[in-house]
Amino acid sequence: MFPGEIDVQPSTYLDHLGTIFARFGAATQDSGNISYGVQTAGHRYFVKTAGDPAATAPYLDFAGRVGLLRNAALLARDVVHPTMPSLHAVIESPGGPLLVYDWRDGEHLGTNRDDPTSPHQRFRALPADEILVAFDALYDLHARLDAAGWVAGDFYDGSLLYDFANHRLTVMDLDSYHHGPYRNHMGRMFGSTRFMAPEEFALGAPIDTRTTAYVMARTALIYLTEPTEAQHAVLQEATTTRYPTYSAFHEAWQTASSTTTINRST
């Protein structure tokens, strides 16, 4: 259905592809990317582009945004998981690549965090069992990413959508994940301070599987308001003395959560 290349700008092509029912640009994000929700005769798609080639976002120029989109396409082709929208196509254009994903319904957990009616606060207020199901899915995704060699980067709750009606978590915008361990070349790296590991602030520090474990543990500490004693111990170890690998953290979390399930059922 999708061509490998087009000779017009992304928005022009999408106008012909179907009806654009949503647009996400400078008003909703500072990345410089422009994304669209597109309705065709039989499907809805989320299409992400590098935005205006002449525009320089606060953090990345056009070439940098194109590079991250290509990285996101590599990740989506490398790891397939129910929490991630399927990538249908990468279309080359004069305005850079268009990444065509499935559309996912859901509310953005990273907005208006202090508003008690926000998706952020409503998710935190869900029953612990429902939050744990979502985190099991998030952690399983990262187990697959970790096994494939991907290291978390610039992950925060802005990467999460939650469909409250269908109890479904969607993970998106993993453009800054890195294939393989590497060194911090920036000092203070991109990301939200509340989620970032210490090495993401230290120039030259190794960024690796331990970083992924820290970031995932921080996410649970932010959203899971009443972890069990066993779960809290796992999360604290991941963010203090540290697990040596993501898989060690994930195994410890599964053991703690399995104990929780048994206790709640007895």
PDB file of C-alpha atoms in Angstrom:
ATOM      1  CA  MET A   1       0.000   0.000   0.000  1.00  0.00           C
ATOM      2  CA  PHE A   2       2.811   2.419   0.853  1.00  0.00           C
ATOM      3  CA  PRO A   3       5.479   3.544  -1.612  1.00  0.00           C
ATOM      4  CA  GLY A   4       9.134   3.349  -0.700  1.00  0.00           C
ATOM      5  CA  GLU A   5       9.688   6.926  -1.844  1.00  0.00           C
ATOM      6  CA  ILE A   6       7.674  10.022  -2.721  1.00  0.00           C
ATOM      7  CA  ASP A   7       8.693  13.271  -4.457  1.00  0.00           C
ATOM      8  CA  VAL A   8       6.431  15.616  -2.486  1.00  0.00           C
ATOM      9  CA  GLN A   9       6.485  16.934   1.060  1.00  0.00           C
ATOM     10  CA  PRO A  10       5.040  14.616   3.752  1.00  0.00           C
ATOM     11  CA  SER A  11       1.915  16.694   4.436  1.00  0.00           C
ATOM     12  CA  THR A  12       1.045  16.798   0.729  1.00  0.00           C
ATOM     13  CA  TYR A  13       1.322  13.025   0.452  1.00  0.00           C
ATOM     14  CA  LEU A  14      -0.746  12.460   3.609  1.00  0.00           C
ATOM     15  CA  ASP A  15      -3.515  14.749   2.338  1.00  0.00           C
ATOM     16  CA  HIS A  16      -3.860  12.380  -0.627  1.00  0.00           C
ATOM     17  CA  LEU A  17      -3.487   9.233   1.468  1.00  0.00           C
ATOM     18  CA  GLY A  18      -6.485   9.978   3.665  1.00  0.00           C
ATOM     19  CA  THR A  19      -7.972  12.409   6.166  1.00  0.00           C
ATOM     20  CA  ILE A  20      -5.581  14.007   8.650  1.00  0.00           C
ATOM     21  CA  PHE A  21      -7.521  13.977  11.929  1.00  0.00           C
ATOM     22  CA  ALA A  22      -4.678  14.909  14.301  1.00  0.00           C
ATOM     23  CA  ARG A  23      -1.465  16.911  14.069  1.00  0.00           C
ATOM     24  CA  PHE A  24       1.273  17.092  16.690  1.00  0.00           C
ATOM     25  CA  GLY A  25       3.826  19.851  16.209  1.00  0.00           C
ATOM     26  CA  ALA A  26       5.391  22.775  18.032  1.00  0.00           C
ATOM     27  CA  ALA A  27       2.235  23.371  20.080  1.00  0.00           C
ATOM     28  CA  THR A  28       2.504  19.975  21.786  1.00  0.00           C
ATOM     29  CA  GLN A  29       6.226  19.115  21.724  1.00  0.00           C
ATOM     30  CA  ASP A  30       9.680  20.682  21.460  1.00  0.00           C
ATOM     31  CA  SER A  31      11.406  17.960  19.425  1.00  0.00           C
ATOM     32  CA  GLY A  32      10.907  19.628  16.062  1.00  0.00           C
ATOM     33  CA  ASN A  33       9.152  16.528  14.741  1.00  0.00           C
ATOM     34  CA  ILE A  34       5.691  16.792  13.230  1.00  0.00           C
ATOM     35  CA  SER A  35       3.380  13.800  13.482  1.00  0.00           C
ATOM     36  CA  TYR A  36      -0.067  13.071  12.109  1.00  0.00           C
ATOM     37  CA  GLY A  37      -3.072  10.883  12.696  1.00  0.00           C
ATOM     38  CA  VAL A  38      -4.345   9.754   9.288  1.00  0.00           C
ATOM     39  CA  GLN A  39      -7.632   8.006   8.554  1.00  0.00           C
ATOM     40  CA  THR A  40      -7.820   5.939   5.365  1.00  0.00           C
ATOM     41  CA  ALA A  41     -10.740   3.894   4.075  1.00  0.00           C
ATOM     42  CA  GLY A  42      -9.934   0.940   6.303  1.00  0.00           C
ATOM     43  CA  HIS A  43      -7.340   1.960   8.876  1.00  0.00           C
ATOM     44  CA  ARG A  44      -5.919   4.662  11.107  1.00  0.00           C
ATOM     45  CA  TYR A  45      -2.214   5.413  11.145  1.00  0.00           C
ATOM     46  CA  PHE A  46       0.227   7.465  13.187  1.00  0.00           C
ATOM     47  CA  VAL A  47       2.800   9.040  10.864  1.00  0.00           C
ATOM     48  CA  LYS A  48       5.942  10.624  12.298  1.00  0.00           C
ATOM     49  CA  THR A  49       8.154  12.990  10.303  1.00  0.00           C
ATOM     50  CA  ALA A  50      11.273  15.069  10.947  1.00  0.00           C
ATOM     51  CA  GLY A  51       9.305  18.281  10.546  1.00  0.00           C
ATOM     52  CA  ASP A  52      10.340  21.409   8.704  1.00  0.00           C
ATOM     53  CA  PRO A  53      13.900  21.052   7.298  1.00  0.00           C
ATOM     54  CA  ALA A  54      14.449  24.770   7.907  1.00  0.00           C
ATOM     55  CA  ALA A  55      13.352  24.638  11.552  1.00  0.00           C
ATOM     56  CA  THR A  56      15.867  24.177  14.356  1.00  0.00           C
ATOM     57  CA  ALA A  57      14.281  22.771  17.504  1.00  0.00           C
ATOM     58  CA  PRO A  58      15.720  23.592  20.943  1.00  0.00           C
ATOM     59  CA  TYR A  59      17.746  20.374  20.983  1.00  0.00           C
ATOM     60  CA  LEU A  60      18.132  18.989  17.458  1.00  0.00           C
ATOM     61  CA  ASP A  61      18.479  20.260  13.929  1.00  0.00           C
ATOM     62  CA  PHE A  62      16.782  18.581  10.968  1.00  0.00           C
ATOM     63  CA  ALA A  63      19.659  16.150  10.344  1.00  0.00           C
ATOM     64  CA  GLY A  64      19.568  15.083  13.979  1.00  0.00           C
ATOM     65  CA  ARG A  65      15.827  14.478  13.846  1.00  0.00           C
ATOM     66  CA  VAL A  66      16.197  12.411  10.664  1.00  0.00           C
ATOM     67  CA  GLY A  67      18.897  10.349  12.361  1.00  0.00           C
ATOM     68  CA  LEU A  68      16.649   9.573  15.317  1.00  0.00           C
ATOM     69  CA  LEU A  69      13.780   8.584  13.031  1.00  0.00           C
ATOM     70  CA  ARG A  70      16.028   6.124  11.234  1.00  0.00           C
ATOM     71  CA  ASN A  71      17.130   4.778  14.606  1.00  0.00           C
ATOM     72  CA  ALA A  72      13.477   4.362  15.652  1.00  0.00           C
ATOM     73  CA  ALA A  73      12.797   2.395  12.467  1.00  0.00           C
ATOM     74  CA  LEU A  74      15.715   0.063  13.219  1.00  0.00           C
ATOM     75  CA  LEU A  75      14.398  -0.565  16.729  1.00  0.00           C
ATOM     76  CA  ALA A  76      10.832  -1.213  15.521  1.00  0.00           C
ATOM     77  CA  ARG A  77      12.075  -3.731  12.973  1.00  0.00           C
ATOM     78  CA  ASP A  78      14.401  -5.365  15.499  1.00  0.00           C
ATOM     79  CA  VAL A  79      11.884  -5.838  18.318  1.00  0.00           C
ATOM     80  CA  VAL A  80       8.157  -6.479  17.967  1.00  0.00           C
ATOM     81  CA  HIS A  81       6.018  -6.322  21.113  1.00  0.00           C
ATOM     82  CA  PRO A  82       2.312  -5.834  21.920  1.00  0.00           C
ATOM     83  CA  THR A  83       3.010  -2.556  23.725  1.00  0.00           C
ATOM     84  CA  MET A  84       4.570  -0.961  20.624  1.00  0.00           C
ATOM     85  CA  PRO A  85       2.539   0.122  17.568  1.00  0.00           C
ATOM     86  CA  SER A  86       3.464  -1.853  14.463  1.00  0.00           C
ATOM     87  CA  LEU A  87       5.669  -0.049  11.940  1.00  0.00           C
ATOM     88  CA  HIS A  88       4.128  -0.511   8.487  1.00  0.00           C
ATOM     89  CA  ALA A  89       6.511   1.476   6.316  1.00  0.00           C
ATOM     90  CA  VAL A  90       9.365   3.954   6.069  1.00  0.00           C
ATOM     91  CA  ILE A  91       8.724   6.314   3.172  1.00  0.00           C
ATOM     92  CA  GLU A  92      11.559   8.490   1.884  1.00  0.00           C
ATOM     93  CA  SER A  93      10.659  12.050   0.912  1.00  0.00           C
ATOM     94  CA  PRO A  94      12.283  15.443   0.253  1.00  0.00           C
ATOM     95  CA  GLY A  95      11.331  16.251   3.853  1.00  0.00           C
ATOM     96  CA  GLY A  96      13.000  13.195   5.310  1.00  0.00           C
ATOM     97  CA  PRO A  97      11.553   9.775   6.183  1.00  0.00           C
ATOM     98  CA  LEU A  98       7.927   9.193   7.135  1.00  0.00           C
ATOM     99  CA  LEU A  99       7.469   6.439   9.707  1.00  0.00           C
ATOM    100  CA  VAL A 100       4.004   4.908   9.320  1.00  0.00           C
ATOM    101  CA  TYR A 101       2.774   3.176  12.474  1.00  0.00           C
ATOM    102  CA  ASP A 102      -0.533   1.797  13.639  1.00  0.00           C
ATOM    103  CA  TRP A 103      -2.605   4.379  15.465  1.00  0.00           C
ATOM    104  CA  ARG A 104      -3.120   3.585  19.157  1.00  0.00           C
ATOM    105  CA  ASP A 105      -5.903   5.073  21.246  1.00  0.00           C
ATOM    106  CA  GLY A 106      -4.895   6.267  24.688  1.00  0.00           C
ATOM    107  CA  GLU A 107      -4.191   9.233  26.912  1.00  0.00           C
ATOM    108  CA  HIS A 108      -0.734  10.721  27.354  1.00  0.00           C
ATOM    109  CA  LEU A 109       0.625  10.063  30.853  1.00  0.00           C
ATOM    110  CA  GLY A 110       3.279  12.777  30.707  1.00  0.00           C
ATOM    111  CA  THR A 111       1.054  15.864  30.635  1.00  0.00           C
ATOM    112  CA  ASN A 112      -0.431  18.087  33.364  1.00  0.00           C
ATOM    113  CA  ARG A 113       1.025  15.894  36.089  1.00  0.00           C
ATOM    114  CA  ASP A 114      -0.194  18.079  38.973  1.00  0.00           C
ATOM    115  CA  ASP A 115      -3.804  18.202  37.770  1.00  0.00           C
ATOM    116  CA  PRO A 116      -5.835  15.610  39.726  1.00  0.00           C
ATOM    117  CA  THR A 117      -7.980  14.985  36.632  1.00  0.00           C
ATOM    118  CA  SER A 118      -4.981  14.406  34.345  1.00  0.00           C
ATOM    119  CA  PRO A 119      -4.201  10.995  32.835  1.00  0.00           C
ATOM    120  CA  HIS A 120      -1.019  10.975  34.949  1.00  0.00           C
ATOM    121  CA  GLN A 121      -2.904  11.222  38.230  1.00  0.00           C
ATOM    122  CA  ARG A 122      -5.753   8.967  37.104  1.00  0.00           C
ATOM    123  CA  PHE A 123      -3.266   6.246  36.200  1.00  0.00           C
ATOM    124  CA  ARG A 124      -1.558   6.567  39.600  1.00  0.00           C
ATOM    125  CA  ALA A 125      -4.996   6.236  41.230  1.00  0.00           C
ATOM    126  CA  LEU A 126      -5.830   2.948  39.496  1.00  0.00           C
ATOM    127  CA  PRO A 127      -5.958  -0.252  41.559  1.00  0.00           C
ATOM    128  CA  ALA A 128      -2.479  -1.604  42.170  1.00  0.00           C
ATOM    129  CA  ASP A 129      -3.258  -4.804  40.262  1.00  0.00           C
ATOM    130  CA  GLU A 130      -4.081  -2.843  37.094  1.00  0.00           C
ATOM    131  CA  ILE A 131      -0.935  -0.740  37.363  1.00  0.00           C
ATOM    132  CA  LEU A 132       1.123  -3.904  37.866  1.00  0.00           C
ATOM    133  CA  VAL A 133      -0.301  -5.471  34.710  1.00  0.00           C
ATOM    134  CA  ALA A 134       0.797  -2.371  32.786  1.00  0.00           C
ATOM    135  CA  PHE A 135       4.263  -2.500  34.341  1.00  0.00           C
ATOM    136  CA  ASP A 136       4.596  -6.199  33.622  1.00  0.00           C
ATOM    137  CA  ALA A 137       4.036  -5.319  29.951  1.00  0.00           C
ATOM    138  CA  LEU A 138       6.494  -2.401  30.099  1.00  0.00           C
ATOM    139  CA  TYR A 139       9.154  -4.523  31.771  1.00  0.00           C
ATOM    140  CA  ASP A 140       8.609  -7.417  29.365  1.00  0.00           C
ATOM    141  CA  LEU A 141       9.114  -5.020  26.451  1.00  0.00           C
ATOM    142  CA  HIS A 142      12.403  -3.876  27.935  1.00  0.00           C
ATOM    143  CA  ALA A 143      13.473  -7.465  28.529  1.00  0.00           C
ATOM    144  CA  ARG A 144      13.125  -8.030  24.775  1.00  0.00           C
ATOM    145  CA  LEU A 145      14.862  -4.758  23.962  1.00  0.00           C
ATOM    146  CA  ASP A 146      17.664  -5.570  26.378  1.00  0.00           C
ATOM    147  CA  ALA A 147      18.087  -9.052  24.901  1.00  0.00           C
ATOM    148  CA  ALA A 148      18.357  -7.465  21.452  1.00  0.00           C
ATOM    149  CA  GLY A 149      21.050  -5.061  22.698  1.00  0.00           C
ATOM    150  CA  TRP A 150      19.011  -1.856  23.058  1.00  0.00           C
ATOM    151  CA  VAL A 151      19.758   0.555  25.929  1.00  0.00           C
ATOM    152  CA  ALA A 152      17.135   3.007  27.187  1.00  0.00           C
ATOM    153  CA  GLY A 153      17.608   6.688  26.347  1.00  0.00           C
ATOM    154  CA  ASP A 154      15.377   9.723  26.958  1.00  0.00           C
ATOM    155  CA  PHE A 155      12.604   7.525  28.369  1.00  0.00           C
ATOM    156  CA  TYR A 156      10.011   9.215  30.587  1.00  0.00           C
ATOM    157  CA  ASP A 157       6.243   9.132  31.030  1.00  0.00           C
ATOM    158  CA  GLY A 158       5.878  11.159  27.837  1.00  0.00           C
ATOM    159  CA  SER A 159       6.667   7.853  26.129  1.00  0.00           C
ATOM    160  CA  LEU A 160       3.517   6.239  27.561  1.00  0.00           C
ATOM    161  CA  LEU A 161      -0.114   6.191  26.472  1.00  0.00           C
ATOM    162  CA  TYR A 162      -2.809   4.438  28.478  1.00  0.00           C
ATOM    163  CA  ASP A 163      -6.182   3.371  27.148  1.00  0.00           C
ATOM    164  CA  PHE A 164      -8.278   3.454  30.327  1.00  0.00           C
ATOM    165  CA  ALA A 165     -11.316   1.834  28.714  1.00  0.00           C
ATOM    166  CA  ASN A 166      -9.359  -1.154  27.413  1.00  0.00           C
ATOM    167  CA  HIS A 167      -6.644  -1.254  30.100  1.00  0.00           C
ATOM    168  CA  ARG A 168      -3.908  -1.099  27.497  1.00  0.00           C
ATOM    169  CA  LEU A 169      -0.457   0.479  27.741  1.00  0.00           C
ATOM    170  CA  THR A 170       1.288   1.789  24.626  1.00  0.00           C
ATOM    171  CA  VAL A 171       4.988   2.648  24.535  1.00  0.00           C
ATOM    172  CA  MET A 172       6.164   5.075  21.859  1.00  0.00           C
ATOM    173  CA  ASP A 173       8.908   7.532  20.925  1.00  0.00           C
ATOM    174  CA  LEU A 174      11.895   5.299  21.676  1.00  0.00           C
ATOM    175  CA  ASP A 175      13.893   7.181  19.051  1.00  0.00           C
ATOM    176  CA  SER A 176      16.818   7.867  21.421  1.00  0.00           C
ATOM    177  CA  TYR A 177      17.379   4.262  22.494  1.00  0.00           C
ATOM    178  CA  HIS A 178      20.901   3.148  21.638  1.00  0.00           C
ATOM    179  CA  HIS A 179      21.945  -0.179  20.180  1.00  0.00           C
ATOM    180  CA  GLY A 180      24.694  -1.384  22.468  1.00  0.00           C
ATOM    181  CA  PRO A 181      26.380   0.190  25.513  1.00  0.00           C
ATOM    182  CA  TYR A 182      28.169   3.498  25.014  1.00  0.00           C
ATOM    183  CA  ARG A 183      29.691   6.444  26.855  1.00  0.00           C
ATOM    184  CA  ASN A 184      27.922   9.614  27.891  1.00  0.00           C
ATOM    185  CA  HIS A 185      29.266  12.193  25.449  1.00  0.00           C
ATOM    186  CA  MET A 186      27.029  15.086  26.541  1.00  0.00           C
ATOM    187  CA  GLY A 187      27.255  15.482  30.309  1.00  0.00           C
ATOM    188  CA  ARG A 188      23.613  16.193  31.084  1.00  0.00           C
ATOM    189  CA  MET A 189      21.866  13.973  28.536  1.00  0.00           C
ATOM    190  CA  PHE A 190      18.385  14.426  27.082  1.00  0.00           C
ATOM    191  CA  GLY A 191      15.573  13.295  29.358  1.00  0.00           C
ATOM    192  CA  SER A 192      13.420  14.048  32.367  1.00  0.00           C
ATOM    193  CA  THR A 193      15.426  14.393  35.592  1.00  0.00           C
ATOM    194  CA  ARG A 194      12.882  12.360  37.574  1.00  0.00           C
ATOM    195  CA  PHE A 195      13.598   9.274  35.437  1.00  0.00           C
ATOM    196  CA  MET A 196      17.301   9.618  34.646  1.00  0.00           C
ATOM    197  CA  ALA A 197      20.110   7.502  36.056  1.00  0.00           C
ATOM    198  CA  PRO A 198      23.203   9.183  37.610  1.00  0.00           C
ATOM    199  CA  GLU A 199      25.380   8.195  34.648  1.00  0.00           C
ATOM    200  CA  GLU A 200      23.115  10.234  32.376  1.00  0.00           C
ATOM    201  CA  PHE A 201      24.527  13.347  34.071  1.00  0.00           C
ATOM    202  CA  ALA A 202      28.201  12.323  34.090  1.00  0.00           C
ATOM    203  CA  LEU A 203      30.375  12.988  31.042  1.00  0.00           C
ATOM    204  CA  GLY A 204      32.172   9.823  29.970  1.00  0.00           C
ATOM    205  CA  ALA A 205      30.118   7.503  32.175  1.00  0.00           C
ATOM    206  CA  PRO A 206      29.031   4.144  30.717  1.00  0.00           C
ATOM    207  CA  ILE A 207      25.401   3.926  29.592  1.00  0.00           C
ATOM    208  CA  ASP A 208      24.311   0.306  29.486  1.00  0.00           C
ATOM    209  CA  THR A 209      21.877  -2.334  30.684  1.00  0.00           C
ATOM    210  CA  ARG A 210      22.159  -1.041  34.263  1.00  0.00           C
ATOM    211  CA  THR A 211      20.838   2.288  33.031  1.00  0.00           C
ATOM    212  CA  THR A 212      17.733   0.630  31.606  1.00  0.00           C
ATOM    213  CA  ALA A 213      17.112  -1.086  34.961  1.00  0.00           C
ATOM    214  CA  TYR A 214      17.422   2.223  36.843  1.00  0.00           C
ATOM    215  CA  VAL A 215      15.054   4.085  34.512  1.00  0.00           C
ATOM    216  CA  MET A 216      12.416   1.334  34.659  1.00  0.00           C
ATOM    217  CA  ALA A 217      12.629   1.223  38.457  1.00  0.00           C
ATOM    218  CA  ARG A 218      12.241   5.001  38.677  1.00  0.00           C
ATOM    219  CA  THR A 219       9.135   4.768  36.505  1.00  0.00           C
ATOM    220  CA  ALA A 220       7.540   2.325  38.935  1.00  0.00           C
ATOM    221  CA  LEU A 221       8.512   4.444  41.952  1.00  0.00           C
ATOM    222  CA  ILE A 222       6.733   7.408  40.375  1.00  0.00           C
ATOM    223  CA  TYR A 223       3.517   5.576  39.476  1.00  0.00           C
ATOM    224  CA  LEU A 224       3.131   2.721  41.940  1.00  0.00           C
ATOM    225  CA  THR A 225       2.020   4.513  45.095  1.00  0.00           C
ATOM    226  CA  GLU A 226       1.714   1.362  47.233  1.00  0.00           C
ATOM    227  CA  PRO A 227       4.306  -1.233  46.239  1.00  0.00           C
ATOM    228  CA  THR A 228       4.670  -4.206  48.528  1.00  0.00           C
ATOM    229  CA  GLU A 229       7.699  -4.409  50.772  1.00  0.00           C
ATOM    230  CA  ALA A 230       9.311  -6.909  48.394  1.00  0.00           C
ATOM    231  CA  GLN A 231       8.625  -4.752  45.333  1.00  0.00           C
ATOM    232  CA  HIS A 232       9.882  -1.623  47.051  1.00  0.00           C
ATOM    233  CA  ALA A 233      13.089  -3.411  48.005  1.00  0.00           C
ATOM    234  CA  VAL A 234      13.701  -4.335  44.352  1.00  0.00           C
ATOM    235  CA  LEU A 235      13.035  -0.795  43.158  1.00  0.00           C
ATOM    236  CA  GLN A 236      15.302   0.673  45.835  1.00  0.00           C
ATOM    237  CA  GLU A 237      18.145  -1.681  44.961  1.00  0.00           C
ATOM    238  CA  ALA A 238      17.807  -0.810  41.259  1.00  0.00           C
ATOM    239  CA  THR A 239      18.168   2.892  42.064  1.00  0.00           C
ATOM    240  CA  THR A 240      20.835   2.751  44.808  1.00  0.00           C
ATOM    241  CA  THR A 241      23.314  -0.137  44.923  1.00  0.00           C
ATOM    242  CA  ARG A 242      22.121  -1.119  41.414  1.00  0.00           C
ATOM    243  CA  TYR A 243      21.538  -4.453  39.704  1.00  0.00           C
ATOM    244  CA  PRO A 244      24.377  -5.548  37.401  1.00  0.00           C
ATOM    245  CA  THR A 245      22.021  -6.067  34.438  1.00  0.00           C
ATOM    246  CA  TYR A 246      18.487  -5.342  33.368  1.00  0.00           C
ATOM    247  CA  SER A 247      17.712  -9.054  33.340  1.00  0.00           C
ATOM    248  CA  ALA A 248      18.783  -9.341  37.007  1.00  0.00           C
ATOM    249  CA  PHE A 249      16.438  -6.484  37.907  1.00  0.00           C
ATOM    250  CA  HIS A 250      13.597  -7.975  35.851  1.00  0.00           C
ATOM    251  CA  GLU A 251      14.007 -11.401  37.455  1.00  0.00           C
ATOM    252  CA  ALA A 252      13.994  -9.860  40.942  1.00  0.00           C
ATOM    253  CA  TRP A 253      10.887  -7.830  40.076  1.00  0.00           C
ATOM    254  CA  GLN A 254       9.064 -10.904  38.767  1.00  0.00           C
ATOM    255  CA  THR A 255       9.901 -12.824  41.946  1.00  0.00           C
ATOM    256  CA  ALA A 256       8.667  -9.975  44.152  1.00  0.00           C
ATOM    257  CA  SER A 257       5.497  -9.552  42.104  1.00  0.00           C
ATOM    258  CA  SER A 258       4.822 -13.296  42.052  1.00  0.00           C
ATOM    259  CA  THR A 259       4.916 -13.278  45.845  1.00  0.00           C
ATOM    260  CA  THR A 260       2.499 -10.346  45.799  1.00  0.00           C
ATOM    261  CA  THR A 261       0.060 -12.231  43.565  1.00  0.00           C
ATOM    262  CA  ILE A 262       0.141 -15.275  45.837  1.00  0.00           C
ATOM    263  CA  ASN A 263      -0.453 -13.149  48.937  1.00  0.00           C
ATOM    264  CA  ARG A 264      -3.380 -11.320  47.355  1.00  0.00           C
ATOM    265  CA  SER A 265      -5.031 -14.550  46.298  1.00  0.00           C
ATOM    266  CA  THR A 266      -4.820 -16.189  49.727  1.00  0.00           C
TER     267      THR A 266
END
